[in-house]
Coordinates of N, CA and C and ligand atoms in Angstrom, one line a residue:
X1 N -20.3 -18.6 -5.8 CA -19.8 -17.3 -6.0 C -18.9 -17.3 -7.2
X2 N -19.0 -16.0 -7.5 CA -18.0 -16.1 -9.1 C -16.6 -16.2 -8.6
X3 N -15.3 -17.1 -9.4 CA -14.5 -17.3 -9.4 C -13.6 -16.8 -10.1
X4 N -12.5 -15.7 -9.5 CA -11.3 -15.1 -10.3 C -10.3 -16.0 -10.1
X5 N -9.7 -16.3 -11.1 CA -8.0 -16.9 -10.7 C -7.2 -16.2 -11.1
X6 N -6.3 -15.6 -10.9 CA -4.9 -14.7 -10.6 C -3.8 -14.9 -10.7
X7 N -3.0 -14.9 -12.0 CA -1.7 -15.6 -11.8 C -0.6 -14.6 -11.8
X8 N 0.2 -14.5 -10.8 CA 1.2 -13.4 -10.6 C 0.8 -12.4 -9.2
X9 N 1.3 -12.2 -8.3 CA 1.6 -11.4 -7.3 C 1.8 -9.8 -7.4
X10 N 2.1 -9.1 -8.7 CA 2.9 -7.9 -8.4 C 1.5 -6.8 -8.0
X11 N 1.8 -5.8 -9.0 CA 1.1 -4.4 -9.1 C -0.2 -5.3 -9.6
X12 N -0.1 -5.8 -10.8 CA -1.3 -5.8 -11.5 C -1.8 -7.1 -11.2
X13 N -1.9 -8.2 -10.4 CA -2.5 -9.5 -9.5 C -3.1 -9.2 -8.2
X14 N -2.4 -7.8 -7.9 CA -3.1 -7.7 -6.1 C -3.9 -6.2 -6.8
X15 N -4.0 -5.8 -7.9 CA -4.7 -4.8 -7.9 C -6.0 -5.6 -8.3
X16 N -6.1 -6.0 -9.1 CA -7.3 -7.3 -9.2 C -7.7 -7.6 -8.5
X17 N -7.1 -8.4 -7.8 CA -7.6 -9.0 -6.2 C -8.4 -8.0 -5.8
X18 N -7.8 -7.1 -4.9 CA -7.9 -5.8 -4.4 C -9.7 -5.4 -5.0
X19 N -10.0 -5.1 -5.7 CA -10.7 -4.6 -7.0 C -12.0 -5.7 -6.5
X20 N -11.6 -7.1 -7.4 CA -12.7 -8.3 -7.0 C -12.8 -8.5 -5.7
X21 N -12.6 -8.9 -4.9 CA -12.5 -9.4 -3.6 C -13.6 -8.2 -2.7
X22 N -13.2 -7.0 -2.8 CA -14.1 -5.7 -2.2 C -15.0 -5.5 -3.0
X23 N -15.3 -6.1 -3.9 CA -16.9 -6.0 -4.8 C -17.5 -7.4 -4.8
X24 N -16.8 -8.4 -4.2 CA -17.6 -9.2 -3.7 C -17.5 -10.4 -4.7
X25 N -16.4 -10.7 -5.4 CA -16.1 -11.7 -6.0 C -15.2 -12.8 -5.5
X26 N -15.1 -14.2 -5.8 CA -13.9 -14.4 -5.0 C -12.8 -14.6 -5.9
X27 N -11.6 -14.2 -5.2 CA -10.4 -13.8 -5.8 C -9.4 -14.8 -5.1
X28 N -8.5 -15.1 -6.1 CA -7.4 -16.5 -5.6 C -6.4 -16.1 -6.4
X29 N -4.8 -15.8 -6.0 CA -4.1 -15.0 -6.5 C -2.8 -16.1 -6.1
X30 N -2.3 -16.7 -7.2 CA -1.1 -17.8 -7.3 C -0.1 -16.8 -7.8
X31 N 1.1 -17.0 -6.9 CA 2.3 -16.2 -7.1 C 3.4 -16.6 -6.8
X32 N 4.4 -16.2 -7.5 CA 5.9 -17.2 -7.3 C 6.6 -15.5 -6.4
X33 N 6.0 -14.8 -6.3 CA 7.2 -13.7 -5.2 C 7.9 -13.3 -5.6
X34 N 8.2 -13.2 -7.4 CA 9.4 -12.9 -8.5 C 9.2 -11.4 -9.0
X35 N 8.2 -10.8 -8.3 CA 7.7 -9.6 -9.0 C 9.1 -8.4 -8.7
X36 N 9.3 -7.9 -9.6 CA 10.6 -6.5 -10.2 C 9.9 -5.9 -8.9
X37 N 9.1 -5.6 -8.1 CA 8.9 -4.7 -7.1 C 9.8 -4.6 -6.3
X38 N 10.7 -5.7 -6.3 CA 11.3 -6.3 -4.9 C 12.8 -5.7 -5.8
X39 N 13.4 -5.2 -6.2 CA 14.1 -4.4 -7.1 C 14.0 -2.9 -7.1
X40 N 12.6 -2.3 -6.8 CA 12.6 -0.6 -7.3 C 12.3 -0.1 -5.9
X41 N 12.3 1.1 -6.2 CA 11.9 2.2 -5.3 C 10.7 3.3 -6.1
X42 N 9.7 3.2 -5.2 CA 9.1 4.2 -5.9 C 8.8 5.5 -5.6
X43 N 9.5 6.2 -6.2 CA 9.1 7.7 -6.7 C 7.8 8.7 -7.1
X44 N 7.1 7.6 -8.0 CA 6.3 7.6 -9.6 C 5.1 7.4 -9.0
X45 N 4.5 6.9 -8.1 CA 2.9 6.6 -8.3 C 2.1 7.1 -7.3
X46 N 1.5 8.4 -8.5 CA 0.6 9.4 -7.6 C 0.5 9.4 -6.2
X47 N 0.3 10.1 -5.4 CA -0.2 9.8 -4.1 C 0.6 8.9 -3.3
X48 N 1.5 8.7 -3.8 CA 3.0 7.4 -2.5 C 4.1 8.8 -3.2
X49 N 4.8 9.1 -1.7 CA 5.6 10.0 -1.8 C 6.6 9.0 -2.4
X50 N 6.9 7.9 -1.3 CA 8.6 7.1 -1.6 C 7.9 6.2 -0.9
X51 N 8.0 4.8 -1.6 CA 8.6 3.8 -1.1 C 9.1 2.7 -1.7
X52 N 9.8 2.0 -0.6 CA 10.2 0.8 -1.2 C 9.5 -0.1 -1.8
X53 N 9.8 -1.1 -2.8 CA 8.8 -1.8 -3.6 C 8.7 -3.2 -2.8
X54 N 9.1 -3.7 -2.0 CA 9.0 -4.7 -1.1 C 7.8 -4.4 -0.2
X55 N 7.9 -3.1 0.5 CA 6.7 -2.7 0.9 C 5.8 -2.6 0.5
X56 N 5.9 -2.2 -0.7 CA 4.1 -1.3 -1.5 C 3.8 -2.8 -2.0
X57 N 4.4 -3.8 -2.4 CA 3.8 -5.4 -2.3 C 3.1 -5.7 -1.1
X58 N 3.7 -5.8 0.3 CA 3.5 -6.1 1.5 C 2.4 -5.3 1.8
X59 N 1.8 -4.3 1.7 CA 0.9 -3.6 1.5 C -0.2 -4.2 1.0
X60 N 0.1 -4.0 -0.2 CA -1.1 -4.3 -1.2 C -1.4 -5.9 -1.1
X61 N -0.7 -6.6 -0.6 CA -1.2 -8.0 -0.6 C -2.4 -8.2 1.0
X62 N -1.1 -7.0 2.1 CA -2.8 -6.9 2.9 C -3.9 -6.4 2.8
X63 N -4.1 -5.4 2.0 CA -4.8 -4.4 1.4 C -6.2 -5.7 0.6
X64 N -5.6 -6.4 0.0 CA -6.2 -7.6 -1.3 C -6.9 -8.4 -0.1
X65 N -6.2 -9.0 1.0 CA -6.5 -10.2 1.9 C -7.3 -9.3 2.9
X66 N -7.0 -8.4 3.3 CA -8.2 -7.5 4.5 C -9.3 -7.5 3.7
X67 N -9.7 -7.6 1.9 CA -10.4 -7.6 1.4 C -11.2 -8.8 1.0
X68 N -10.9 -9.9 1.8 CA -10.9 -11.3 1.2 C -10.4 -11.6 0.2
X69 N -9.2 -11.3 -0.8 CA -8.6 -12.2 -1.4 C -7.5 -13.3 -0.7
X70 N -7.7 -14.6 -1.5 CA -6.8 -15.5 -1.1 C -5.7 -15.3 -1.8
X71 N -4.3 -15.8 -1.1 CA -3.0 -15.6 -1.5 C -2.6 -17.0 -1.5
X72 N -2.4 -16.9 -2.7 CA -1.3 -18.7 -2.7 C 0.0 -18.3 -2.9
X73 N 1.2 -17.6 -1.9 CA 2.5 -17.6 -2.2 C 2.9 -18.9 -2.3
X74 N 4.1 -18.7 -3.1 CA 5.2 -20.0 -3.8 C 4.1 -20.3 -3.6
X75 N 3.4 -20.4 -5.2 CA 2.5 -21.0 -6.3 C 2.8 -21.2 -7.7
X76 N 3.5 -21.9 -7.8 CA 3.8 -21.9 -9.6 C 2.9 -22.1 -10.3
X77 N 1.9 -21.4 -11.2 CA 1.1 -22.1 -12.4 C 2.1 -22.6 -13.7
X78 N 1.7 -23.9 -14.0 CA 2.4 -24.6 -14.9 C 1.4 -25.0 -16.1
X79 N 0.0 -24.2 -15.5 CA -0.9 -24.9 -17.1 C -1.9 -24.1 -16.5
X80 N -2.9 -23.3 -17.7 CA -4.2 -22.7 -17.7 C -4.6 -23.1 -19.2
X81 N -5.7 -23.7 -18.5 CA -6.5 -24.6 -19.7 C -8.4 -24.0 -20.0
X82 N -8.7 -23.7 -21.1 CA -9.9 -23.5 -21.2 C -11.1 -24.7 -20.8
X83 N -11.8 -25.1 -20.1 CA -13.1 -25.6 -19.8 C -14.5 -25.4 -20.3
X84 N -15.2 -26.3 -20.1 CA -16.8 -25.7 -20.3 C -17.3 -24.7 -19.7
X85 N -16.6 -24.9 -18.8 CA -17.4 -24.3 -17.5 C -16.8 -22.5 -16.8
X86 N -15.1 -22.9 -18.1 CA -14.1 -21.5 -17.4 C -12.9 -22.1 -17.8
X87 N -12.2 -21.7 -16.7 CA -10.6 -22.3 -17.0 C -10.4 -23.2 -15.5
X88 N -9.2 -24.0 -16.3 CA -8.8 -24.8 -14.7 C -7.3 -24.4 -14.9
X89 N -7.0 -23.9 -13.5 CA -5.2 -23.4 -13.2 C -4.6 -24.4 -12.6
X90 N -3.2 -25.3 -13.2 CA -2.9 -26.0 -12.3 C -1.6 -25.5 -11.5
X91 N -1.5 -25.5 -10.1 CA -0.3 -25.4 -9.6 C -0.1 -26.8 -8.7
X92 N 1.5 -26.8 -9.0 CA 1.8 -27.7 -8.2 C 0.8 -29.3 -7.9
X93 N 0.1 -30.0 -7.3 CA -0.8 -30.9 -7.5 C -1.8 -30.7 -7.3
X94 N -2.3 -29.2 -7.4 CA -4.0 -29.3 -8.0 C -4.3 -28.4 -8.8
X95 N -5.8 -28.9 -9.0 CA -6.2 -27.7 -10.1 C -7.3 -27.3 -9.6
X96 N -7.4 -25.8 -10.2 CA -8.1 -24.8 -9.6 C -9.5 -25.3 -10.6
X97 N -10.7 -24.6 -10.6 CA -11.6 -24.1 -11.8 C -11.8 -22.2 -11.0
X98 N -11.8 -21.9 -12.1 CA -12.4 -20.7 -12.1 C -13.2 -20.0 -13.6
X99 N -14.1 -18.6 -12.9 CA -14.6 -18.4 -14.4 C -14.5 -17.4 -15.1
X100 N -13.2 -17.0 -14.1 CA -12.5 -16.0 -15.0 C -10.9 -16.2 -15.1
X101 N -9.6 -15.9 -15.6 CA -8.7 -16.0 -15.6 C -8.0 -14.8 -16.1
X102 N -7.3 -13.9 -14.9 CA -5.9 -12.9 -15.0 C -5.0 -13.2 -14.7
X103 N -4.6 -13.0 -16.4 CA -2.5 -13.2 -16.2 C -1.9 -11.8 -15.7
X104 N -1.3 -12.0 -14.9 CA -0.8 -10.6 -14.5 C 1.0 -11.6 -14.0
X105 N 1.3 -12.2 -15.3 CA 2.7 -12.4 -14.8 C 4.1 -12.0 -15.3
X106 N 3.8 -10.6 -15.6 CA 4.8 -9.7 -15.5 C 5.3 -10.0 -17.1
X107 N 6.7 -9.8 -17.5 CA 6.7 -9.8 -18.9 C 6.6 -11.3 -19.7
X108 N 6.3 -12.5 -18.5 CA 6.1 -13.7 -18.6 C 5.0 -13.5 -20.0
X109 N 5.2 -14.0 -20.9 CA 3.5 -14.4 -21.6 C 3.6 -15.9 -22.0
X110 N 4.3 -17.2 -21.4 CA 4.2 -18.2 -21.7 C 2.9 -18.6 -21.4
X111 N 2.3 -18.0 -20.2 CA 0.8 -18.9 -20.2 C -0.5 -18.4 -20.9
X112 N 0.0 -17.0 -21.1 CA -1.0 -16.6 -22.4 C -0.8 -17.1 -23.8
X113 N 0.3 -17.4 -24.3 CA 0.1 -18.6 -25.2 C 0.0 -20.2 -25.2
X114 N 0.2 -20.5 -24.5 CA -0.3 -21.8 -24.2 C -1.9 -22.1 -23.9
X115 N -2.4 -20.7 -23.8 CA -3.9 -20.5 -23.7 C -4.6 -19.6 -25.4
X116 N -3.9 -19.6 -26.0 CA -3.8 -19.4 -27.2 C -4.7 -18.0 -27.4
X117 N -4.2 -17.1 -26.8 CA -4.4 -15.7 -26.6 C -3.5 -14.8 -28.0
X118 N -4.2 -14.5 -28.9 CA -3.3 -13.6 -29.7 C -2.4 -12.7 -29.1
X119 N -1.8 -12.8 -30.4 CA -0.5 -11.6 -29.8 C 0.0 -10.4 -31.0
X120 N 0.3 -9.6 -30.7 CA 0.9 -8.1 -31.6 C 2.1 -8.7 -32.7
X121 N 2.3 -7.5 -33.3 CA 3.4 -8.1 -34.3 C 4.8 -8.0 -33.6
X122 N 4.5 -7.2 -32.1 CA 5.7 -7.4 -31.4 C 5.8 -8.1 -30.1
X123 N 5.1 -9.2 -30.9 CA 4.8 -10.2 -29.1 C 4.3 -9.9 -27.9
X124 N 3.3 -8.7 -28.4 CA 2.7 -8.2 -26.5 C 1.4 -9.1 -26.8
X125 N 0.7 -9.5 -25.7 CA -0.8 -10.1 -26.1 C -1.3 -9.1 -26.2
X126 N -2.5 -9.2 -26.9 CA -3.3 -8.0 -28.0 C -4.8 -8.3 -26.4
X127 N -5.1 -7.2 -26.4 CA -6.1 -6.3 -25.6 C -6.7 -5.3 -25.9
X128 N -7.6 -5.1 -25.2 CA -8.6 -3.8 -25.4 C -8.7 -3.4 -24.1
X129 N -8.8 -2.1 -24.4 CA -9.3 -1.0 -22.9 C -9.2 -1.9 -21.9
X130 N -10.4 -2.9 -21.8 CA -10.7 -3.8 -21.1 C -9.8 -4.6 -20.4
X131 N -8.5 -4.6 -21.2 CA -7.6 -6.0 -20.9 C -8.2 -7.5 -21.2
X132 N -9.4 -7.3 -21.6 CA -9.5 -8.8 -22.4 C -9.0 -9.3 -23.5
X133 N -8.8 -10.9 -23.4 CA -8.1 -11.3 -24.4 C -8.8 -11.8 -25.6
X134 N -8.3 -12.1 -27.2 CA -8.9 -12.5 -27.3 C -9.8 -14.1 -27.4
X135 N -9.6 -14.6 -26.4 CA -9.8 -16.0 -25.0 C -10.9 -15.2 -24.6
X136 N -12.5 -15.8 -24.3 CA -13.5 -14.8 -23.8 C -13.1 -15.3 -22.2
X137 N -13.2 -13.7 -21.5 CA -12.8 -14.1 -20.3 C -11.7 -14.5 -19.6
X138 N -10.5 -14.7 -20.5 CA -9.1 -14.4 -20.0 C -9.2 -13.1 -20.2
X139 N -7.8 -12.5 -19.1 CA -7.3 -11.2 -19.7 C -5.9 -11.2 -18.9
X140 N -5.3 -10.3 -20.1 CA -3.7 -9.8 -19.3 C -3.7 -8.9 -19.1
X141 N -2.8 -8.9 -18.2 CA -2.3 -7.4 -17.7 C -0.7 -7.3 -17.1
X142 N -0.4 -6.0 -17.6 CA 0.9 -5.4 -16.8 C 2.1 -5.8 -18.4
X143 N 3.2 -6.3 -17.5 CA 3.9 -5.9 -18.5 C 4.0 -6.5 -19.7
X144 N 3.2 -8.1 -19.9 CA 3.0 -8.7 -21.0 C 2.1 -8.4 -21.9
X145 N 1.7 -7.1 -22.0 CA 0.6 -6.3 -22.7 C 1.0 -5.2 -23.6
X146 N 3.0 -4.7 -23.1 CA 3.0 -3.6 -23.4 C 4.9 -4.0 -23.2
X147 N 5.1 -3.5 -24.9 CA 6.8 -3.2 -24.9 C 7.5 -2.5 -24.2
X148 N 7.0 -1.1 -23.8 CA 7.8 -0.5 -22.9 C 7.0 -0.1 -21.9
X149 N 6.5 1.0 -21.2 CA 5.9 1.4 -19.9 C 5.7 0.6 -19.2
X150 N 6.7 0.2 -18.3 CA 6.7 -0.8 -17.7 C 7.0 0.0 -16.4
X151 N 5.7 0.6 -15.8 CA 5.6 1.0 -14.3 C 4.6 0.5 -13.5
X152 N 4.7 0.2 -12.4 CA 3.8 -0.1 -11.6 C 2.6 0.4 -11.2
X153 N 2.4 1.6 -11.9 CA 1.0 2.4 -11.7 C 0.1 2.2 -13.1
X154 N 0.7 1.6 -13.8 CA 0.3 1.5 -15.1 C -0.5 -0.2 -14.7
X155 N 0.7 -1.0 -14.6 CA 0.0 -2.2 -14.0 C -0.9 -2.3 -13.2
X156 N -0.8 -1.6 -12.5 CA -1.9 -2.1 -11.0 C -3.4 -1.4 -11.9
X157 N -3.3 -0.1 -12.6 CA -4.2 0.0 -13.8 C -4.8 -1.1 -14.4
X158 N -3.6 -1.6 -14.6 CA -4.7 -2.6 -15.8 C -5.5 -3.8 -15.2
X159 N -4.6 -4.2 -13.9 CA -5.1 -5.4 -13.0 C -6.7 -4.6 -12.3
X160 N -6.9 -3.5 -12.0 CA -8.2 -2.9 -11.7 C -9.5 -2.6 -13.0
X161 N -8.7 -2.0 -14.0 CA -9.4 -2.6 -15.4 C -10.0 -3.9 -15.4
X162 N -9.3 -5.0 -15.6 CA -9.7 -6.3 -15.6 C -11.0 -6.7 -14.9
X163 N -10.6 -6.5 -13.2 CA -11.4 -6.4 -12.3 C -13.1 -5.6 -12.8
X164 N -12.7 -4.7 -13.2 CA -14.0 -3.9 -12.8 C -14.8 -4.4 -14.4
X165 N -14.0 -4.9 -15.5 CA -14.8 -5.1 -16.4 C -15.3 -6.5 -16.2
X166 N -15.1 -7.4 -15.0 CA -15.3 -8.9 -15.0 C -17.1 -8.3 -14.2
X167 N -16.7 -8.0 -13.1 CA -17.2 -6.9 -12.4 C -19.0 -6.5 -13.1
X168 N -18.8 -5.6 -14.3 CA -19.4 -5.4 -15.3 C -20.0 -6.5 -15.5
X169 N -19.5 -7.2 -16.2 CA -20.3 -8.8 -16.8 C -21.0 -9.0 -16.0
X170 N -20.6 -9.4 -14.6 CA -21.2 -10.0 -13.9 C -22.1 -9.5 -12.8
X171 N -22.4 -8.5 -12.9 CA -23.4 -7.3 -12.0 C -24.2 -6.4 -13.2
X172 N -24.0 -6.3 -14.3 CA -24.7 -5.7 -15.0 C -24.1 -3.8 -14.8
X173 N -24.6 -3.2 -16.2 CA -24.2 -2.1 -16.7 C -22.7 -1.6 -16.3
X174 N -22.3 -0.5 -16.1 CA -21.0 -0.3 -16.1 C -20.8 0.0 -14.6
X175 N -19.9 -1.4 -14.1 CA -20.1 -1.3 -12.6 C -19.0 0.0 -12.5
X176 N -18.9 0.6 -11.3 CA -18.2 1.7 -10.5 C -17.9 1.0 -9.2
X177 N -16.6 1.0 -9.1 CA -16.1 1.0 -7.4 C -16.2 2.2 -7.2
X178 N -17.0 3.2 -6.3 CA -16.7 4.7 -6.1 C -16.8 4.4 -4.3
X179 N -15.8 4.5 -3.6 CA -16.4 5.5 -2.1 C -16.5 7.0 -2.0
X180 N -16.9 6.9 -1.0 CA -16.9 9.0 -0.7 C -16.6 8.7 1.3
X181 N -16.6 10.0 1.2 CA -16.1 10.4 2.5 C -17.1 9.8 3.6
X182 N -18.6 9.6 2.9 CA -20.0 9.2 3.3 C -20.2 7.8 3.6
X183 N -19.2 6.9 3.1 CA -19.5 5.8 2.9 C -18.0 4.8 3.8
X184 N -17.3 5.7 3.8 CA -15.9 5.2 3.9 C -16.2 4.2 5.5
X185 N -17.1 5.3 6.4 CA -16.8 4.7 8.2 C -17.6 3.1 7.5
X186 N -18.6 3.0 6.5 CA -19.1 1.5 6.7 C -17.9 0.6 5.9
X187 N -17.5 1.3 5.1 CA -16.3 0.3 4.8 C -15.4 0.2 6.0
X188 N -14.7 1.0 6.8 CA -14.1 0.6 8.1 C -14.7 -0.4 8.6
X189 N -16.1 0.0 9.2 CA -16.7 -1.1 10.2 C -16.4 -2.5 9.2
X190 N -16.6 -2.9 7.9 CA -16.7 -4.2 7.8 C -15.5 -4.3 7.7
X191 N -14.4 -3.9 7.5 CA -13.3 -4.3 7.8 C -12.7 -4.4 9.2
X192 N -13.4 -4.1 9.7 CA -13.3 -4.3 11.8 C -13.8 -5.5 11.9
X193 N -15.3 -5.6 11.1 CA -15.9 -7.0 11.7 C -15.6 -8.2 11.3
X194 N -14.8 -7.9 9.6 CA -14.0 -9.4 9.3 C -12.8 -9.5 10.4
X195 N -12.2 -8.6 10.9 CA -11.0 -8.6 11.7 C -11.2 -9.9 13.1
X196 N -12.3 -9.1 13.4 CA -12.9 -10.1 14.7 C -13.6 -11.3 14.8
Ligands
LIG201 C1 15.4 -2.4 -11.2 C2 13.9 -2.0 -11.4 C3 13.5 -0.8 -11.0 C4 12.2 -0.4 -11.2 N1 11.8 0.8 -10.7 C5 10.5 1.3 -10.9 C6 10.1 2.5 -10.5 O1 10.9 3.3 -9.9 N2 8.8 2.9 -10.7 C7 7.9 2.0 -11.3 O2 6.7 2.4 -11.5 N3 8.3 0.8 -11.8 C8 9.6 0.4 -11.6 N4 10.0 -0.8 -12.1 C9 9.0 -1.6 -12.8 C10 8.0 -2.3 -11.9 O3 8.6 -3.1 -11.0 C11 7.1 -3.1 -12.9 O4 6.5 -2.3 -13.8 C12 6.0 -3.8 -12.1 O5 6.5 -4.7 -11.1 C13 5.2 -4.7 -13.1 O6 4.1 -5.2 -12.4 P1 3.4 -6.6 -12.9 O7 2.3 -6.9 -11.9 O8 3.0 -6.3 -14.3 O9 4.5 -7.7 -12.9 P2 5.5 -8.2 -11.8 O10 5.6 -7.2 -10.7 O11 6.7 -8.6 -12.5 O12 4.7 -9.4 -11.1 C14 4.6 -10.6 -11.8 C15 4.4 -11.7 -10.7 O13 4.0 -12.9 -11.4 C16 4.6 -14.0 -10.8 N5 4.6 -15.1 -11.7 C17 5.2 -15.1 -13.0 N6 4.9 -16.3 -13.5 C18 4.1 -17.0 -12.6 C19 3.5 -18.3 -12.6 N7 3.6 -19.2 -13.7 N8 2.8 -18.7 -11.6 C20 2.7 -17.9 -10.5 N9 3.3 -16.7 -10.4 C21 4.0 -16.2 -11.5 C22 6.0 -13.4 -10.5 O14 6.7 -14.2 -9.5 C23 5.7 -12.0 -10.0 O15 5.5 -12.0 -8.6 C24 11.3 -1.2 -11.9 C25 11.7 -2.5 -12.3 C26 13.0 -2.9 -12.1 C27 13.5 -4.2 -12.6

C-alpha cells in the first residue's frame, strides 16, 4: 500500500492523515505534541462555533485514527532523507521508508531544508497550490509555507491539499473526497465495523 509519512501533529498533519487514511492510503503521523493548538481558542474556523484548541487536536487525531491513520505521539523526527525508492524518516531508533513525505511542522522548516527543499526570499518553502515542494513528492504545509496567516483553517487546508494531490498521483485524474447525504450511512457502517 502506498506510504504517507507525516511529520508534525497540528491542523495541517491530522488533516493529511484524515484525508489519506479515508481514501485508502496508509498514513503514519510522527509528532512531538508541540502544536500552538494547545495555546488558542478557536473562534475562526467555519462551522466550530468555539473551541478549545486542545480539543479540536483531540478530535481531529480521533477523527485521523477512526480513519486508520497511525499516530506516533512523542515522535521526534531528527532526519528525512531522499531514497530510491522515497524518503526514509528517522525517529528516535528507527527509520521509517515512505513514498511520500508531509512536513506539517508548524513554523519549524529545519527538516525541509535539510531535505533541500527551496525556499522564498523570505524563508517560507516555496510551493504550489499543491503544496508540493520543489523535492518530487515532498510537500509542506501550514505555517512553514507562509509569513503571516497563521490559522488553523488555513493549515489543516493545506495538509488536505497535500493529501488529495498525493491522492491524484496515485489514483489517477483529479481525485475528489466528496460524500453526500446518500453515501454518508456507508461511511458510518465502516466506521462501526472497524470499531468491532
Ligand atoms: C497564542 C496562540 C493563539 C492562537 N489562536 C488562534 C486562533 O484563535 N485561531 C486560529 O485559527 N489559529 C490560532 N493560532 C494559530 C494556530 O494555532 C496555528 O495556525 C496552527 O496550530 C498551525 O498548525 P500547523 O499544523 O501548521 O502547525 P502546529 O500546530 O504548530 O503543529 C506542528 C506540530 O509539529 C510537531 N513537530 C515539529 N517538529 C517536529 C519533529 N521534528 N518531529 C515530530 N513532530 C514535530 C510539533 O510538536 C507540533 O505538534 C494561535 C496560535 C497561538 C500561539
Amino acid at each position: 500500500m502506498t506510504r504517507v509519512a507525516i511529520v508534525g501533529g497540528g491542523p495541517a498533519g491530522l488533516s493529511t492523515a484524515l484525508f489519506a487514511a479515508k481514501n485508502g492510503l496508509e498514513a503514519v503521523v510522527f509528532d512531538t505534541d508541540g502544536t500552538w493548538m494547545h495555546k488558542a481558542h478557536l473562534f475562526n474556523y467555519p462551522g466550530v462555533g468555539s473551541v478549545d484548541g486542545s480539543a479540536f487536536v483531540q478530535t481531529a487525531r480521533q477523527q485521523a485514527e477512526d480513519f486508520g491513520a497511525e499516530l506516533h505521539r512523542d515522535a521526534e523526527v531528527t532526519a528525512v532523507e531522499s531514497t530510491d525508492h522515497g524518503f526514509a524518516v528517522t525517529a528516535g531508533e528507527d527509520t521509517h521508508e515512505a513514498d511520500y513525505l508531509v512536513l506539517a511542522t508548524g513554523a519549524n522548516r529545519d527538516l525541509a531544508e535539510s531535505l533541500g527543499c527551496d525556499r522564498r526570499e523570505d524563508d517560507t518553502v516555496d510551493v504550489d497550490v499543491t503544496m508540493e515542494t520543489s523535492v518530487e513528492n515532498a510537500y509542506a504545509t501550514g505555517a512553514m509555507v507562509r509569513a503571516e496567516e497563521w490559522q488553523a483553517v488555513i493549515s489543516a487546508g493545506d495538509g488536505a491539499a497535500a493529501a488529495l494531490n498525493i491522492l491524484t498521483k496515485e489514483k489517477g485524474d483529479h481525485y475528489h473526497d466528496f460524500d453526500t447525504p446518500d453515501t454518508a450511512a456507508a461511511v458510518f457502517d465502516d466506521l462501526r465495523d472497524d470499531e468491532a
